Each structure stands twice: as structure tokens, then as C-alpha cells.
Coordinates of C-alpha atoms and ligand atoms in Angstrom, one line a residue:
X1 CA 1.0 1.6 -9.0
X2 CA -1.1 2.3 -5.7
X3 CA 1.4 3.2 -2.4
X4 CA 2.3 1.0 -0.3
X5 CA 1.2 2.1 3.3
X6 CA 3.9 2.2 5.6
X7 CA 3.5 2.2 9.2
X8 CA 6.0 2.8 11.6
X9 CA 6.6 2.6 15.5
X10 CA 8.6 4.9 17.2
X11 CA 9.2 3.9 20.4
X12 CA 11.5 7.1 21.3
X13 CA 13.2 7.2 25.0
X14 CA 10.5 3.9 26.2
X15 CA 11.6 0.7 26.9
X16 CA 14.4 -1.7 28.7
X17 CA 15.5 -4.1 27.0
X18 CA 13.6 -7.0 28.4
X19 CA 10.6 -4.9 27.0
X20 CA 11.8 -4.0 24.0
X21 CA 12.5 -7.7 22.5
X22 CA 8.9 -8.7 24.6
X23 CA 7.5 -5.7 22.3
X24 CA 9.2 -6.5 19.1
X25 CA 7.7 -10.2 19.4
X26 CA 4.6 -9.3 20.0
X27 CA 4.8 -6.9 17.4
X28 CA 6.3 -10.3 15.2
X29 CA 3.5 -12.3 16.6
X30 CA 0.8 -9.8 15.3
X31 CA 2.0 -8.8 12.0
X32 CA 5.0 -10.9 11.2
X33 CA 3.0 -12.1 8.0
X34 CA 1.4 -9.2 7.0
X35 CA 2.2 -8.7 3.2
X36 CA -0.2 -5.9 2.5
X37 CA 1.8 -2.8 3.5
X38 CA 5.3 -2.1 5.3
X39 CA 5.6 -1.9 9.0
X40 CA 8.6 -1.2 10.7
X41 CA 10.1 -0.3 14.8
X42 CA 12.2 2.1 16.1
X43 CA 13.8 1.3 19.0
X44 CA 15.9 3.3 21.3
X45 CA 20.1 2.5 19.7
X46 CA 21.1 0.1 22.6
X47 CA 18.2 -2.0 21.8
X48 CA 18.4 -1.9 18.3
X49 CA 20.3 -5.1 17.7
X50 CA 18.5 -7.3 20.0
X51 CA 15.1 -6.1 18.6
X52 CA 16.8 -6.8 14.4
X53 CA 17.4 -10.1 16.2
X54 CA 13.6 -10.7 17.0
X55 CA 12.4 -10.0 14.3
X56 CA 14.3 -11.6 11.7
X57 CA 12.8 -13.8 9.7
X58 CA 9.2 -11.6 9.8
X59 CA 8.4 -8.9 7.8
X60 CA 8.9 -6.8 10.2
X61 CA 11.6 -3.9 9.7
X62 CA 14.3 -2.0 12.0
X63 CA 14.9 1.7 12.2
X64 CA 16.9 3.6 14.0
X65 CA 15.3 7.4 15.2
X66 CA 18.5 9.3 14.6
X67 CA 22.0 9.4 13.4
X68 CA 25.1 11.5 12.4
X69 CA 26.8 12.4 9.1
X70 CA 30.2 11.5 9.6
X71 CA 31.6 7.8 9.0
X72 CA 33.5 7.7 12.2
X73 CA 36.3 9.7 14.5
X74 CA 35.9 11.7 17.4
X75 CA 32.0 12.7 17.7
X76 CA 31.7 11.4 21.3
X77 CA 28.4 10.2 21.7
X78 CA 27.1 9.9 17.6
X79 CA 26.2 7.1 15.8
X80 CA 26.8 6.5 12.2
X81 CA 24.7 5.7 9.8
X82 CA 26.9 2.5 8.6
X83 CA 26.6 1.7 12.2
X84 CA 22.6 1.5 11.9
X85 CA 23.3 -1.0 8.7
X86 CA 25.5 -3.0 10.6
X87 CA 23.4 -3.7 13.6
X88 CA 20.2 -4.5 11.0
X89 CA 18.6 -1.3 10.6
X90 CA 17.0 -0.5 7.0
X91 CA 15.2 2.6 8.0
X92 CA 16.2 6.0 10.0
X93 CA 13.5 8.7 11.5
X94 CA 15.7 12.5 11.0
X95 CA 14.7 15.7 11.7
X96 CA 11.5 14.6 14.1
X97 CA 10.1 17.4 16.3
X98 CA 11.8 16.6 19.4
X99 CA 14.5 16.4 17.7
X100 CA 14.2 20.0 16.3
X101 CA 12.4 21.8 18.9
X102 CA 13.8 19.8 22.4
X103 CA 17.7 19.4 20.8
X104 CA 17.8 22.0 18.5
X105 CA 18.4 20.2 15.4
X106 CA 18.4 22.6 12.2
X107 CA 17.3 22.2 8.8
X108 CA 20.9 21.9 7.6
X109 CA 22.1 19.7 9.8
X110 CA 18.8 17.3 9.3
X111 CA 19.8 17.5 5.6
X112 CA 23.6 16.8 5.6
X113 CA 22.2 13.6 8.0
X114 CA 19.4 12.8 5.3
X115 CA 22.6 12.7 2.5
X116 CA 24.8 10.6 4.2
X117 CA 21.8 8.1 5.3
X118 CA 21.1 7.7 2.3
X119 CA 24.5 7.0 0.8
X120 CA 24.8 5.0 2.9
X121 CA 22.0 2.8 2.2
X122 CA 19.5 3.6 4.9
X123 CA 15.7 4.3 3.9
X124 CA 14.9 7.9 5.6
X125 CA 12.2 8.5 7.0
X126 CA 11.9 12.5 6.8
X127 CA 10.0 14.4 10.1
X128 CA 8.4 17.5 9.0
X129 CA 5.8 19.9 10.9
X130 CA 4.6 22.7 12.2
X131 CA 4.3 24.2 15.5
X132 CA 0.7 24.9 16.9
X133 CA 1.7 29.0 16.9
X134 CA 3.0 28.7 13.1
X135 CA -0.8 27.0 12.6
X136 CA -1.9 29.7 14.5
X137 CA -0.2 32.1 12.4
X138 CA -1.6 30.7 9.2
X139 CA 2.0 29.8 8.3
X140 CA 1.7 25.7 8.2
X141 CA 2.3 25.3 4.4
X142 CA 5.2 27.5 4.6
X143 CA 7.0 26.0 7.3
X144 CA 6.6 22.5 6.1
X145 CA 7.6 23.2 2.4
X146 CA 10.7 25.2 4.1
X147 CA 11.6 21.7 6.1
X148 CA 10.9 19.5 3.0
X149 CA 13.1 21.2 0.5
X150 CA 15.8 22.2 3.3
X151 CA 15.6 18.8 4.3
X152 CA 15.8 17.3 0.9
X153 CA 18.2 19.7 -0.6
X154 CA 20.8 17.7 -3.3
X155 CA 19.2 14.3 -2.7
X156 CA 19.1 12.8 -6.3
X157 CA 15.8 11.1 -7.8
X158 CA 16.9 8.4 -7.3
X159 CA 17.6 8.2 -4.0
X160 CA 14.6 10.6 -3.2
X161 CA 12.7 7.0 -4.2
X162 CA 13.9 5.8 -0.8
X163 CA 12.5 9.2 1.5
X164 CA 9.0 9.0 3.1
X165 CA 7.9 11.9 4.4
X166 CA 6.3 12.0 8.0
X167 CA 4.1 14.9 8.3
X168 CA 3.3 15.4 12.0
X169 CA 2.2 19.1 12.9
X170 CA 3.9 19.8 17.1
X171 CA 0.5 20.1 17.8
X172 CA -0.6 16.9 17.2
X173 CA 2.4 14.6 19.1
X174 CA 1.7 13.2 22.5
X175 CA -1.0 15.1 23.1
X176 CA -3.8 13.1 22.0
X177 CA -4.9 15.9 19.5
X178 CA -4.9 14.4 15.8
X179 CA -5.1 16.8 13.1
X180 CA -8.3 16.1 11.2
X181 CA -8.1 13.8 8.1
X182 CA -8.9 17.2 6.3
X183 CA -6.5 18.9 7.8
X184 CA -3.7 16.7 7.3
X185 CA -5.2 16.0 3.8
X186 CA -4.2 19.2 2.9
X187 CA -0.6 19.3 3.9
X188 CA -0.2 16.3 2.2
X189 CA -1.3 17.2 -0.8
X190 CA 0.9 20.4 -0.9
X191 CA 3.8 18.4 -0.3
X192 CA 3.4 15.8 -2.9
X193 CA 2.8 18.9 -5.3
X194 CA 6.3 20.5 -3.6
X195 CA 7.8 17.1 -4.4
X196 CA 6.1 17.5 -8.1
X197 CA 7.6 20.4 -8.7
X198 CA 10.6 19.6 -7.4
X199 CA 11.3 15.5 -8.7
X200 CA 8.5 15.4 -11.2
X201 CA 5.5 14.0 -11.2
X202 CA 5.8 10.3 -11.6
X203 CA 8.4 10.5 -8.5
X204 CA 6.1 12.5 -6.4
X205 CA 3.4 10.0 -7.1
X206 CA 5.4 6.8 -5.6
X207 CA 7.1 9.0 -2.7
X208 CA 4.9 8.0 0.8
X209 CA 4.1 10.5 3.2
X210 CA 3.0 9.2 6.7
X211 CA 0.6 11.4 8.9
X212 CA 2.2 11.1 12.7
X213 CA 1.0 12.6 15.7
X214 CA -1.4 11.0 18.1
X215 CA -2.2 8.5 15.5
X216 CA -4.4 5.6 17.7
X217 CA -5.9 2.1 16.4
X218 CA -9.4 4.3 16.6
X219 CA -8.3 7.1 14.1
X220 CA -6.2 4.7 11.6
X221 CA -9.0 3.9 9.4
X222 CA -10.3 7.4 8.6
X223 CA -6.7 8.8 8.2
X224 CA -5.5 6.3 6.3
X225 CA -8.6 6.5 3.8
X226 CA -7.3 9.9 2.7
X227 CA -5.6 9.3 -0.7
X228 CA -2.7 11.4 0.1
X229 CA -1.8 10.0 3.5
X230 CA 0.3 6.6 3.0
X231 CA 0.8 5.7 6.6
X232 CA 1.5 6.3 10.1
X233 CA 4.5 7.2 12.5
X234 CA 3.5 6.3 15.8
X235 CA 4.8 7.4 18.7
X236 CA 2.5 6.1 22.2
X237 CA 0.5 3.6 20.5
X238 CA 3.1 1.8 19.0
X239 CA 4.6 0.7 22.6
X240 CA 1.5 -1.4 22.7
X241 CA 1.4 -4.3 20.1
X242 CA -2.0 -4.9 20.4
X243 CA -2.7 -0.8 20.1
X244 CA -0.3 -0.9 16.8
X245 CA -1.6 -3.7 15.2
X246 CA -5.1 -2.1 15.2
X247 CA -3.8 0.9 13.5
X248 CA -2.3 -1.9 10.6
X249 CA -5.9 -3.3 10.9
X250 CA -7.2 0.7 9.9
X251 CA -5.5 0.3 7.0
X252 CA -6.2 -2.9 5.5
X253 CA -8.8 -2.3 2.5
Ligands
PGA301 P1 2.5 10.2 19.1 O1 4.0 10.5 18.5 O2 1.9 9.1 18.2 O3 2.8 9.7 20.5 O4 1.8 11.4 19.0 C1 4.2 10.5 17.1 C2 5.6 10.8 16.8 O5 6.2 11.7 17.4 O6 6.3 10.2 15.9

């Protein structure tokens, strides 16, 4: 069976919440029907159950763009993943680049996050990437395989069936500098063969990995055409439903 392009919309630190439920119907109004791939937003927390609320009904998903591993207790400031499922969220974006390089986020605690998300029932949605000195330094495959297995370290097959991967290299976010489609053709590949090697073949065939990083409705169509690249996390375009809806369009066959 051919992947199922997923394409998601991560809004990070942007919105109020007057413009995040404007955005999520928009977004609803666009692509509400669209039965030809997964799409899915990521709204800052506080918004999150107001945008689940405008959407339901669509096809439109909810994720959340972090959360913690512990159930509950005193972790002033956390969120849980079973609080994510309660407020409507079926996806959650760990270990992104801001996250790692402006927080400090580690591979180990990305993967004790990625374990409990996924007990918990949440889809992940796995960052991975390298900085523009690691590219420099010819050490790009080895820094994502590093993050992929880290990050996936004791997450069964079967639940390894809910991870997508989002490769975006720290070059490549915000700064209106995509990777080429050959260049993140190749880092794709490698990680499907990491996931090969370490799931198995038939696994690493259905596991999606999303190119992110500047990712606009004009570069969509040639990214998306790359067989290993099976969608989008979007960061800036995505806080325009119109912008977003053209990068759906890039991928429609
Ligand atoms: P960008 O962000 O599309 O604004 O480059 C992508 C991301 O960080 O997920």
C-alpha cells in the first residue's frame, strides 16, 4: 500500500485565540473534505481545545507541539500527554529543533516523552535534524540516525506504526532556505533504511517521514514528488490557510 501523505501545521508561539479558531476554520473551510491524505494543526496548548472544537466534524486533526512524561503531580508548568487526549488532540510534535537547540531538550528526554505519548494513545510526530555546521561537517546522516534511534529507543512495532518522522535540517526552518528535493531525498532514504534495519522492512515501508523546514505552497509539489518524502511540517506557511492549502494542492496526484 502507497503512504499516505501527511501534512501538518505547526503554528508554534503564533496566534491569539480569536486567530487561532479564525485559522482553524479557514483551514476547515479549505480542506475539511479532503480525503486524499492526512492534514492536521498544531496549535499553541491554550488554544488547543477551542481549535479541536472547530474542527470537529472535518477531517481535520489536532496536535499538540510538546508534552511531558509523567501522568500528573508536581511538574509546575507540564502538560501530560493524557491531557492532550482529553482536550482532542490525536497527534504530538517532540523533539523539534527549537525545542532541542532553544530549550535544551536531549535525546533521552525526547524519547522517554515519545514512550509515554505513545502509551498513551497519542500519534508522534518525531522532529529530527541537523544543524547547518553538522552539514557543514559532513556529519548530517550521523546526527539524524543518532536522533532517530535515541529518539525511538524501546518503542515496540507496533506502536512504531503510529511515529512519523519529520526530517527538517536547522538549516532549513524559518529561514526561507529549503533543502533541495535531492538533498532531503537522501536523508530520507537513510532513515527509512535505519528504520529497516531496525523494525524490518515491511514496517519501515508504511512509517511516513515528513520533510519540514521552509516548506511553501511553491516548493510542495517537487518535494512531495520525491518517493521517500511523505509530507510536510509547516511551520510559517501554515499560519496562512490559503498558503497551507496550496502546499495540500502540491501534493494531490
Ligand atoms: P518553517 O518551520 O516551515 O517555518 O521553516 C518548520 C518547522 O519548524 O516545523
Amino acid at each position: 500500500m502507497p503512504r499516505r501523505l501527511f501534512i501538518a501545521g505547526n503554528w508554534k508561539m503564533n496566534t491569539n485565540a480569536a486567530e487561532a479558531v479564525k485559522l482553524a476554520k479557514a483551514v476547515v473551510e479549505k480542506l475539511g473534505k479532503v480525503q486524499e491524505m492526512d492534514i492536521a494543526v498544531c496549535p499553541p496548548f491554550v488554544y488547543l481545545a477551542q481549535v479541536a472544537a472547530a474542527v470537529a466534524g472535518s477531517r481535520i486533526a489536532v496536535g499538540a507541539q510538546n508534552c511531558f512524561y509523567e501522568n500528573n503531580g508536581a511538574f509546575t508548568g507540564e502538560i501530560s500527554a493524557a491531557m492532550l487526549k482529553d482536550v482532542g488532540c490525536r497527534y504530538v510534535i517532540l523533539g523539534h529543533s527549537e525545542r532541542r537547540h532553544v530549550i535544551g531538550e536531549m535525546d533521552e528526554l525526547i524519547n522517554r516523552k515519545v514512550l509515554k505519548a505513545l502509551s498513551d494513545g497519542l500519534d508522534v510526530i518525531l522532529a529530527v535534524g541537523e544543524l547547518l555546521a553538522e552539514r557543514d561537517a559532513g556529519t548530517t546522516l550521523e546526527v539524524v540516525s543518532r536522533q532517530v534511534k535515541r529518539g525511538t529507543e524501546g518503542v515496540g512495532k507496533a506502536e512504531m506504526a503510529r511515529v512519523t518522522i519529520a526530517y527538517e535540517p536547522v538549516w532549513a526552518i524559518g529561514t526561507g532556505r529549503t533543502a533541495t528535493p535531492q538533498q532531503a531525498q537522501e536523508v530520507h532514504a537513510m532513515i527509512r533504511s535505519l528504520l529497516a534495519a531496525l523494525y524490518g522492512n515491511e514496517l519501515a515501508q508504511q512509517i511516513r517521514i515528513q520533510y519540514g523546514g521552509s516548506v511553501k505552497a511553491s516548493n510542495a509539489k517537487e518535494l512531495l514528488a520525491c518517493p521517500d518524502i511523505d509530507g510536510a511540517l509547516v511551520g510559517g506557511a501554515s499560519l496562512k490557510a490559503e498558503e497551507f492549502a496550496g502546499i495540500v494542492a502540491g501534493g494531490m496526484k
